[in-house]
XYZ file of C-alpha atoms in Angstrom:
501
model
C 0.000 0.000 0.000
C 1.418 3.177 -1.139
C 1.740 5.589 1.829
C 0.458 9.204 1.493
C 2.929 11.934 1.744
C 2.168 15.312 3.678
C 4.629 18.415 4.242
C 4.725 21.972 5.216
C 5.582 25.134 2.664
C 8.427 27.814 3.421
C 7.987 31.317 1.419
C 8.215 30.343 -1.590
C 5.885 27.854 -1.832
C 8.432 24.970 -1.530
C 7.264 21.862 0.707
C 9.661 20.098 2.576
C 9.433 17.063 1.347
C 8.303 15.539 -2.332
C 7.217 12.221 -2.830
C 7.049 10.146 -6.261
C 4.468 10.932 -8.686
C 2.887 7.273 -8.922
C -0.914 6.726 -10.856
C -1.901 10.397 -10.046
C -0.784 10.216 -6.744
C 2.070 11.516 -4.524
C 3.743 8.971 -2.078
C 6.471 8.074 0.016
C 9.605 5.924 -1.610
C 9.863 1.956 -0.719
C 13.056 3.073 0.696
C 11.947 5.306 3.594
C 15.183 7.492 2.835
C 15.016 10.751 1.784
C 18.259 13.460 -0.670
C 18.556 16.960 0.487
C 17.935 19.279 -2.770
C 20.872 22.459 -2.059
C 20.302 26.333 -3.230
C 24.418 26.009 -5.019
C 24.745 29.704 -4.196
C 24.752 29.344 -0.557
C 24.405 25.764 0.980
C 21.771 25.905 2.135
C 19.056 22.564 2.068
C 15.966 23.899 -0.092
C 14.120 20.321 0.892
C 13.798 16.793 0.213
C 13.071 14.366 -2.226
C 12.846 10.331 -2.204
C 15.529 8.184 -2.798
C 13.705 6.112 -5.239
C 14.702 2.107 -5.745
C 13.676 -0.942 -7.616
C 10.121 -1.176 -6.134
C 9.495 2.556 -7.111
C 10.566 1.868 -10.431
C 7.906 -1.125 -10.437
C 5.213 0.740 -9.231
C 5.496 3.489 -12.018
C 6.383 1.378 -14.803
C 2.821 -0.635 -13.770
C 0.956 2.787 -13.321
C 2.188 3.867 -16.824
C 1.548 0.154 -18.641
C -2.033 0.407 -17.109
C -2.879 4.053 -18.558
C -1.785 3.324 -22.300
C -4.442 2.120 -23.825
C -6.536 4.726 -23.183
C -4.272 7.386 -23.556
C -2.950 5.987 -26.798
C -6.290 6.064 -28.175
C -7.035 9.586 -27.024
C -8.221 11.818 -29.797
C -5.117 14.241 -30.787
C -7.869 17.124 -30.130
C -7.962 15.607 -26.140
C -3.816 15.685 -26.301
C -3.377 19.192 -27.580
C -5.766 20.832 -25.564
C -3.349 19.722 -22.248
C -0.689 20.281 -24.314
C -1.930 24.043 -24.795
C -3.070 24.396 -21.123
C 0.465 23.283 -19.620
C 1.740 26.187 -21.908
C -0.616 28.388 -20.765
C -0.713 27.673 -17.156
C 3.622 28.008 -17.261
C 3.440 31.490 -19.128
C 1.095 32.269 -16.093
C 3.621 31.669 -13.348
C 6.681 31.822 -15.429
C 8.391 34.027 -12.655
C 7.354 31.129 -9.635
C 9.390 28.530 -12.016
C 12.327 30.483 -12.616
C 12.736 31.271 -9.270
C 12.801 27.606 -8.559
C 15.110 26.779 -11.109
C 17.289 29.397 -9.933
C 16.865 28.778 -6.069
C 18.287 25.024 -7.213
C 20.524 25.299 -9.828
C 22.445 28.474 -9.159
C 21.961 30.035 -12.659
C 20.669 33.320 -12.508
C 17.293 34.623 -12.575
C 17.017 36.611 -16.056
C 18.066 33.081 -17.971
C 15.733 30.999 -15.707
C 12.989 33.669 -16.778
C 13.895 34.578 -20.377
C 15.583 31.772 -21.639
C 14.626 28.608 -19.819
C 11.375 29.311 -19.434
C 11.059 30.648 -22.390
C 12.109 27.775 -24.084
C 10.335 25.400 -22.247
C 6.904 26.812 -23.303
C 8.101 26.616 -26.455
C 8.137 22.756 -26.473
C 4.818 22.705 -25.023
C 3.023 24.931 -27.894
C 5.552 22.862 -30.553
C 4.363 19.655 -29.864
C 0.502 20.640 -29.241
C 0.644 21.878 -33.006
C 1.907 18.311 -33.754
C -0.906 16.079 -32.522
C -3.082 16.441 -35.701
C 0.187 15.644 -37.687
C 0.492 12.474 -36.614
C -0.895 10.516 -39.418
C 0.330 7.919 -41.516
C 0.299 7.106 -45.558
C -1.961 5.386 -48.150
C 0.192 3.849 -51.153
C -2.244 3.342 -54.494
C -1.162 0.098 -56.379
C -3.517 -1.241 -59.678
C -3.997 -4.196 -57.137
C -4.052 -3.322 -53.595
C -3.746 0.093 -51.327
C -0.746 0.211 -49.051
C -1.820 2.180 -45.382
C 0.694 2.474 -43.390
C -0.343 3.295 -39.594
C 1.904 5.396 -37.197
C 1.531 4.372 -33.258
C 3.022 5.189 -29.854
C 5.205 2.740 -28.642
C 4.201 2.480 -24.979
C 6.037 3.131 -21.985
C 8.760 5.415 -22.559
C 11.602 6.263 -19.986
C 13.268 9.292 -20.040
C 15.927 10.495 -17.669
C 17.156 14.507 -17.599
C 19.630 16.124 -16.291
C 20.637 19.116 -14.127
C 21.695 21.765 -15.902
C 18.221 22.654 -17.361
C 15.400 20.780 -15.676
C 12.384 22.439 -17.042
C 13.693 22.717 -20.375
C 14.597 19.222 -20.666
C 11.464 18.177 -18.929
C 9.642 19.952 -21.797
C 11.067 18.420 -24.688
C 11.017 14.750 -23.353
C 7.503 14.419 -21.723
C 6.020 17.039 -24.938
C 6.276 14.781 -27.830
C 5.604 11.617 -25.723
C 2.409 13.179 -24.648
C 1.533 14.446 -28.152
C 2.419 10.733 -30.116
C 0.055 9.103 -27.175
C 2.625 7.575 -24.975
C 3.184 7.229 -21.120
C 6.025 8.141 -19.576
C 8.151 7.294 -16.228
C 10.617 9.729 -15.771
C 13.257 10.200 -13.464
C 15.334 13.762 -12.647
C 18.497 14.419 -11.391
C 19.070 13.850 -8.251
C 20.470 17.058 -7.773
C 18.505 19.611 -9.216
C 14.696 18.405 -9.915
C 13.127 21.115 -7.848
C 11.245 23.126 -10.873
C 9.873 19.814 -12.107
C 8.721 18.053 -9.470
C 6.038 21.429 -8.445
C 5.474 21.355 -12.258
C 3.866 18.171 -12.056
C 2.213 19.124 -8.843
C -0.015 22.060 -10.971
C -0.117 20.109 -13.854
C -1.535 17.133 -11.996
C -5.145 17.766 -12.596
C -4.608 17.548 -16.687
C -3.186 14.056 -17.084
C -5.390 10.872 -16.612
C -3.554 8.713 -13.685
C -0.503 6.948 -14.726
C 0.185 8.585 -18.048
C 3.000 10.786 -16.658
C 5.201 8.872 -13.505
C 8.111 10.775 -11.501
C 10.406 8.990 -9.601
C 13.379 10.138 -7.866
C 16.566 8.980 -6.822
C 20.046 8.201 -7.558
C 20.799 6.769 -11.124
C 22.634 3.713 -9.997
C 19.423 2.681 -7.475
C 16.883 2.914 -10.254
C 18.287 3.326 -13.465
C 18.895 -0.946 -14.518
C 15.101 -1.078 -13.255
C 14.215 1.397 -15.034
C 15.811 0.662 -18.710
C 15.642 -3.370 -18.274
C 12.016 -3.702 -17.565
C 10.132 -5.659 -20.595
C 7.066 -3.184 -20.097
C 9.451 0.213 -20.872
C 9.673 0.255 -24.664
C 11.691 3.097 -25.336
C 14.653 5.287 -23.210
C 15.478 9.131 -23.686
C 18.656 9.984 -22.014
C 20.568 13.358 -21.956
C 23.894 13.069 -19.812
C 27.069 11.896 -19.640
C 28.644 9.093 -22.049
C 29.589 7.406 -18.852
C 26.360 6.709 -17.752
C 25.237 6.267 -21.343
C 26.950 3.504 -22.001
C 25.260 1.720 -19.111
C 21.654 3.115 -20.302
C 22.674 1.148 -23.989
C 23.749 -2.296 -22.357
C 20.712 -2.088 -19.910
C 18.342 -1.276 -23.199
C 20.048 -4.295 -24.763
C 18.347 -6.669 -22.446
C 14.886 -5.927 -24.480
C 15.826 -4.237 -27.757
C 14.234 -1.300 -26.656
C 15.280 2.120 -29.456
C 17.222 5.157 -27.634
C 17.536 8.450 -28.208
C 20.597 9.702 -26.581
C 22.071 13.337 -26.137
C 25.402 13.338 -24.300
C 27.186 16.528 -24.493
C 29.809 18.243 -26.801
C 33.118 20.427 -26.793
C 32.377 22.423 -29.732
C 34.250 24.530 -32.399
C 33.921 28.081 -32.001
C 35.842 29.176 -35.444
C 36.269 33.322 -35.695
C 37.645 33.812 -39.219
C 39.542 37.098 -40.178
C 36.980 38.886 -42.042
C 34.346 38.475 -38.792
C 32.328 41.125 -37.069
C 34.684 41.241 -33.887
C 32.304 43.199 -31.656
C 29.286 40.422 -32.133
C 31.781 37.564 -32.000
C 32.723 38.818 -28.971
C 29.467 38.708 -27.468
C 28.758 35.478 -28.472
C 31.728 34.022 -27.296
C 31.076 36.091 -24.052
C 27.716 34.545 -23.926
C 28.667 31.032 -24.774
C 31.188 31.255 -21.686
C 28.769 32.593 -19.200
C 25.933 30.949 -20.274
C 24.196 28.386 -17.328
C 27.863 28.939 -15.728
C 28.797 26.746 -18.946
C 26.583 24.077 -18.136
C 25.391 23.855 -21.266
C 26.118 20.594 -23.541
C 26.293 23.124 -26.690
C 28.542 25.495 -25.723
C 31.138 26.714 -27.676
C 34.291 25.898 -25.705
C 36.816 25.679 -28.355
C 37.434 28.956 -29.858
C 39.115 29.058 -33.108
C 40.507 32.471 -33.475
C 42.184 33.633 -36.537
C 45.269 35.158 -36.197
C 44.833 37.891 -38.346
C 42.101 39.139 -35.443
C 43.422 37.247 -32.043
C 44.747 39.924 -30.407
C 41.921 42.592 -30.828
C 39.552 39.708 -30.199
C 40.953 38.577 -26.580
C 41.508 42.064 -25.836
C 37.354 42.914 -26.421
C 37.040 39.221 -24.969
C 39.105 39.771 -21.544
C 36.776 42.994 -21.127
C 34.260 41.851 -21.901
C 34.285 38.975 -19.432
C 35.862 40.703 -16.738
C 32.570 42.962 -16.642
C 30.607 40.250 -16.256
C 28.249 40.848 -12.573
C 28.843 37.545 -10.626
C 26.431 37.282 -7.363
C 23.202 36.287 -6.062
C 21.153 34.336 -8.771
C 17.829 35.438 -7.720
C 19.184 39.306 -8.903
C 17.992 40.103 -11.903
C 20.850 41.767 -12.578
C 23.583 39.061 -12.052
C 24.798 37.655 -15.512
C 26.902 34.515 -13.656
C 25.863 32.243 -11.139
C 27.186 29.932 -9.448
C 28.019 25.783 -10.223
C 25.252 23.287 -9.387
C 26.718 21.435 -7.045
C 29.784 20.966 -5.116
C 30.878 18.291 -6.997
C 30.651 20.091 -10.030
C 32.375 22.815 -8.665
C 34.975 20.701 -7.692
C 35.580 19.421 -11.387
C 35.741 22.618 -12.814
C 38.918 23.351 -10.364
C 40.363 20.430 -11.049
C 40.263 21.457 -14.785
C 41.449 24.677 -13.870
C 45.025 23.210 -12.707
C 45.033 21.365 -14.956
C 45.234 23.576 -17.790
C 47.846 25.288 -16.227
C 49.950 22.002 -15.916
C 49.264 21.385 -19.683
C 50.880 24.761 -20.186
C 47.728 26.979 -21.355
C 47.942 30.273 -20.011
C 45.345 32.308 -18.047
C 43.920 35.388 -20.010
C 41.345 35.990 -17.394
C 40.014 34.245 -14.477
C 41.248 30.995 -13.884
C 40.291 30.383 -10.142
C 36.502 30.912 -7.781
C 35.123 34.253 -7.208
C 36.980 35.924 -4.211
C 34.668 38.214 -3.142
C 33.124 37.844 0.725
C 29.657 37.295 -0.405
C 29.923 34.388 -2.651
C 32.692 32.447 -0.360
C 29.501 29.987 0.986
C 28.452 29.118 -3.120
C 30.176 27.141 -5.500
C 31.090 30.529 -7.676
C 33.483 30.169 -10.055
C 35.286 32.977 -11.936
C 34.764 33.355 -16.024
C 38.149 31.935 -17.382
C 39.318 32.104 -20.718
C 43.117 30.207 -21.388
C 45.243 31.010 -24.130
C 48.233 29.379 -25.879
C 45.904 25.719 -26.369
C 46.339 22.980 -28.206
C 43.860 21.017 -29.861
C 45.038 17.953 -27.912
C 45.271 18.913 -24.484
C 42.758 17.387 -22.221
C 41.194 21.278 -21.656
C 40.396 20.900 -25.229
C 38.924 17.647 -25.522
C 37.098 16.690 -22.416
C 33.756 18.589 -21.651
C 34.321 21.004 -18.297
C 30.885 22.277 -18.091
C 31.770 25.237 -16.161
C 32.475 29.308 -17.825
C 36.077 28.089 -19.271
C 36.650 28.616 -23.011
C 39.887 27.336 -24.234
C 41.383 29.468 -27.280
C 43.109 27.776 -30.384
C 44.808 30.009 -33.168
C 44.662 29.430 -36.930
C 45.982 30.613 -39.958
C 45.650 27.578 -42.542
C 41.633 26.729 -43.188
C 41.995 22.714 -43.920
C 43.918 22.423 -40.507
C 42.022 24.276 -38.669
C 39.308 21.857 -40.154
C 41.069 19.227 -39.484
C 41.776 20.461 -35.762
C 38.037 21.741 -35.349
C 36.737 17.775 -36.469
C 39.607 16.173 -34.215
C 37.449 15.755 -31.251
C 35.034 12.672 -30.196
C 31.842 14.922 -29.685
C 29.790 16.655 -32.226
C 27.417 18.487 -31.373
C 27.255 22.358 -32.085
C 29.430 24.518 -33.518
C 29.650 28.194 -34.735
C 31.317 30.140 -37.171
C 31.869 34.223 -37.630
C 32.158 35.267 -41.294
C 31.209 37.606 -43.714
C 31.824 35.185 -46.655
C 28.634 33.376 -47.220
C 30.278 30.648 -49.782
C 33.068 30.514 -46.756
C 29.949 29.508 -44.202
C 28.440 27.428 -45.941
C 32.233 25.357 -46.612
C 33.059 25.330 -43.156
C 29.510 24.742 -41.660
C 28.727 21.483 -44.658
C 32.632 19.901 -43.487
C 31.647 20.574 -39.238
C 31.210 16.867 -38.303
C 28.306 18.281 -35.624
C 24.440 18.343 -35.996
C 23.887 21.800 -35.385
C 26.426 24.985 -37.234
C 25.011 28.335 -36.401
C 26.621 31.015 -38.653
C 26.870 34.630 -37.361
C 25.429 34.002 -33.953
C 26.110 31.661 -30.978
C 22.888 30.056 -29.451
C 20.720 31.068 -31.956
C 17.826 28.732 -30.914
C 14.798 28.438 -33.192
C 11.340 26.338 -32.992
C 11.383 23.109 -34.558
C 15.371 22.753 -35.605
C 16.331 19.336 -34.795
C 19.063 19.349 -32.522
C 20.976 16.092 -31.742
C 24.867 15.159 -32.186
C 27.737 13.233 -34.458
C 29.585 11.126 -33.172
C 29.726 10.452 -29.592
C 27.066 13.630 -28.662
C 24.566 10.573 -29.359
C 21.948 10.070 -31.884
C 18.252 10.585 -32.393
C 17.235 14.584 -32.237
C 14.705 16.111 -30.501
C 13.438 20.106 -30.005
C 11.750 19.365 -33.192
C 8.869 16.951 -34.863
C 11.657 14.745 -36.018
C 11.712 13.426 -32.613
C 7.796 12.270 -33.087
C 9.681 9.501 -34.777
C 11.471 8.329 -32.159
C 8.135 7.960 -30.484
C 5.924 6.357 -32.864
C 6.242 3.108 -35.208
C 4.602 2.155 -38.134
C 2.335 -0.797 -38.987
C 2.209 -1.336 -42.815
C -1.442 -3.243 -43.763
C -1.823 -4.295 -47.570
C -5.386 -4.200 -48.760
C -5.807 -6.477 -51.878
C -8.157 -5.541 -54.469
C -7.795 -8.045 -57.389
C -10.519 -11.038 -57.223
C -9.651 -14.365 -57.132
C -6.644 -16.549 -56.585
C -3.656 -15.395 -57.734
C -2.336 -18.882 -59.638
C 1.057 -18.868 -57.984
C 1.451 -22.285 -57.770
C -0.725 -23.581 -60.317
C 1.248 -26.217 -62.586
């Protein structure tokens, strides 16, 4: 028997203590134990969640398998209309969210407001536009007529990770709802805050069972989760660590994957650029989430016609930047999500120095006395890089940009393609046949030319290489939650005198 879970609220409307989100109801883990969620900026516990084990898993993945075959034979009018009410009901208390995703993360307040939650209604309204346009095909033969049906699969998990809950939230649960699916999905452990009062408002739109949330640490619920013959599909956006696990537990059934798993992308700054905007962009693509952000730009190819007048704009620029309290709209940098990912990002930091890259700016945590409790980190940019150090191939996810110069465009191609991950990449020139070359040979699956992070509705976005495979943030993903059933109506009378003699 599931046991009921009750708590108390602080100021801002946090409890303090979430259960799981089982059938439509919220209840206590199997497990009795309980994970702080930390505000990164100062230390302090925000609440608690469930640690989350085997038997939660079971319970979802039952709850989920029980509400499909209604839900999959909802009428797309039924799925859009929540799909259009979630987006409506998050524009209405879009500052409440980003508060929460800032109070947990650490990023600050004007990108939980105008970019994260931004975006995140964006994947709502997407997807409700795409429940009509899942349809299949008729094929006309002189014989026959070929339909070819297009279904949900079933049961999907997803797992999402820290750095942008709601957003990845949003285009996970979106175009599972909108294909007819249910879903069990499980946050990080870390930062789930935003999400888990999501589903607390959004409760009231979803029939029992069709959306699940179960928290907990990956390695007490993530075999259950991907190995159980009743989940027919994984979404994963992390690490390639854990990835690799998520494929060999998915093996067990031959269940499909989509899986997004990060990048160290090529910046590339060619001579001709506009040096002011690059600037910004590259300023931006530093800052950014504190560089948690899979897509950032963290290799920057500068040419050396421009280097010097670039770093000089850059290294201003940056050291400008207002570093504080998150919840201030007028802080640009936050601070790390956790301590542990605070403590990687200084580890990388002596490291680069012991590789023999040199500091242009930054390079250690914010000194000043009011961010000494949070895990603050200064914007670094190092100089003097090469393409093989480990600063310039492993993913820091912090506000470090390494910088590589270039003269020579085919090895700077070469250098830019040298790298395991693919999966962004930018390029600053006024050459259009140049932008095209350079963008057409980037082994990544997004290039955007003239601006960093220039984000728009329905662009698939996925990776090369080991960034994964599958893409989602668009209705190509409605693919990855669907299959088709191909039925062949004949039309001719009679036998057809195959094996007459």
């Amino acid at each position: 028997m599931a046991t009921q879970l009750k708590s108390t609220e602080n100021d801002y409307g946090i409890k303090s203590e979430y259960g799981h989100y089982i059938g439509g109801e919220w209840i206590a883990g199997d497990s009795g134990k309980t994970i702080d969620l930390l505000n990164p900026s100062t230390g302090k516990v925000l609440t608690k969640i469930q640690a989350g084990n085997a038997k939660d898993i079971e319970r979802a993945i039952a709850a989920a398998k029980a509400a499909f075959p209604k839900w999959s034979q909802s009428l797309p009018g039924e799925r859009q209309e929540i799909l259009i009410e979630i987006a409506r009901r998050l524009k209405a208390r879009q500052s409440h969210y980003a508060t929460l995703e800032t109070l947990n993360n650490g990023k600050p307040m004007r990108e939980s407001m105008f970019f994260d939650m931004t975006q995140t209604i964006g994947q709502f309204e997407l997807f409700a536009g795409a429940a009509y346009g899942l349809h299949g095909q008729t094929l006309d033969y002189p014989d026959a007529i070929g339909i070819v049906h297009r279904e949900p699969l079933g049961v999907c998990a997803q797992i999402i990770p820290w750095n942008v809950p709601m957003l990845m939230m949003a285009c996970k649960i979106a175009p599972a709802l909108a294909s007819g699916n249910t879903v069990v999905l499980k946050p990080a452990e870390t930062v789930c805050l935003s999400v888990i009062e999501f589903f607390l408002e959004m409760a009231d739109l979803l029939p029992p069972g069709v959306i699940n949330v179960v928290t907990g640490y990956g390695a007490d619920v993530g075999e259950a989760l991907v190995t159980s013959p009743d989940v027919a599909k994984v979404a994963f956006t992390g690490s390639i660590a854990t990835a690799r696990r998520i494929i060999q537990y998915a093996s067990a059934n031959i269940i499909p994957q989509t899986l997004e798993l990060g990048g160290k992308s090529a910046h590339i700054v060619c001579g001709d650029a506009d040096i002011d905007a690059a600037v910004e962009s590259a300023t931006m693509s530093t800052v950014l989430n504190k560089g948690e952000v899979c897509l950032a730009g963290s290799r920057l190819f500068l040419h050396q016609s421009i280097q010097d007048e670039f770093l000089a704009k850059f290294k201003t620029a940056l050291e400008g930047i207002r570093q504080g309290d998150p919840l201030d709209m007028a802080t640009q940098l936050g601070a790390q999500a956790s301590k542990m990912q605070f403590d990687k990002v200084e580890s990388y930091l002596q490291l680069a120095t012991e590789e023999g890259a040199e500091v242009l700016t930054g390079g250690t945590r914010a000194d000043a006395a009011n961010l000494a409790d949070g895990n603050f980190i200064k914007p670094t940019v190092f100089t003097n890089v090469k393409n093989t150090m480990r600063i310039a191939q492993e993913e820091i996810f912090g506000p470090v940009t390494t910088v590589i110069s270039w003269n020579d465009e085919a090895d700077m191609m070469q250098q830019a393609n040298a790298t395991t991950y693919g999966l962004a990449g930018g390029v600053w020139t006024k050459d259009l046949a140049r932008a095209h070359r350079i963008a057409r040979q980037l082994e990544t699956g997004t290039v955007w030319i003239n601006r960093y992070y220039n984000l728009k509705a329905n662009m698939p976005l996925g990776g090369y290489k080991q960034s994964g495979f599958g893409r989602e943030f668009s209705h190509e993903v409605l693919n990855h939650y669907t299959q088709t059933k191909s039925v062949v109506v004949n039309l001719q009378e009679g036998r057809v005198g195959m094996f007459d003699q």
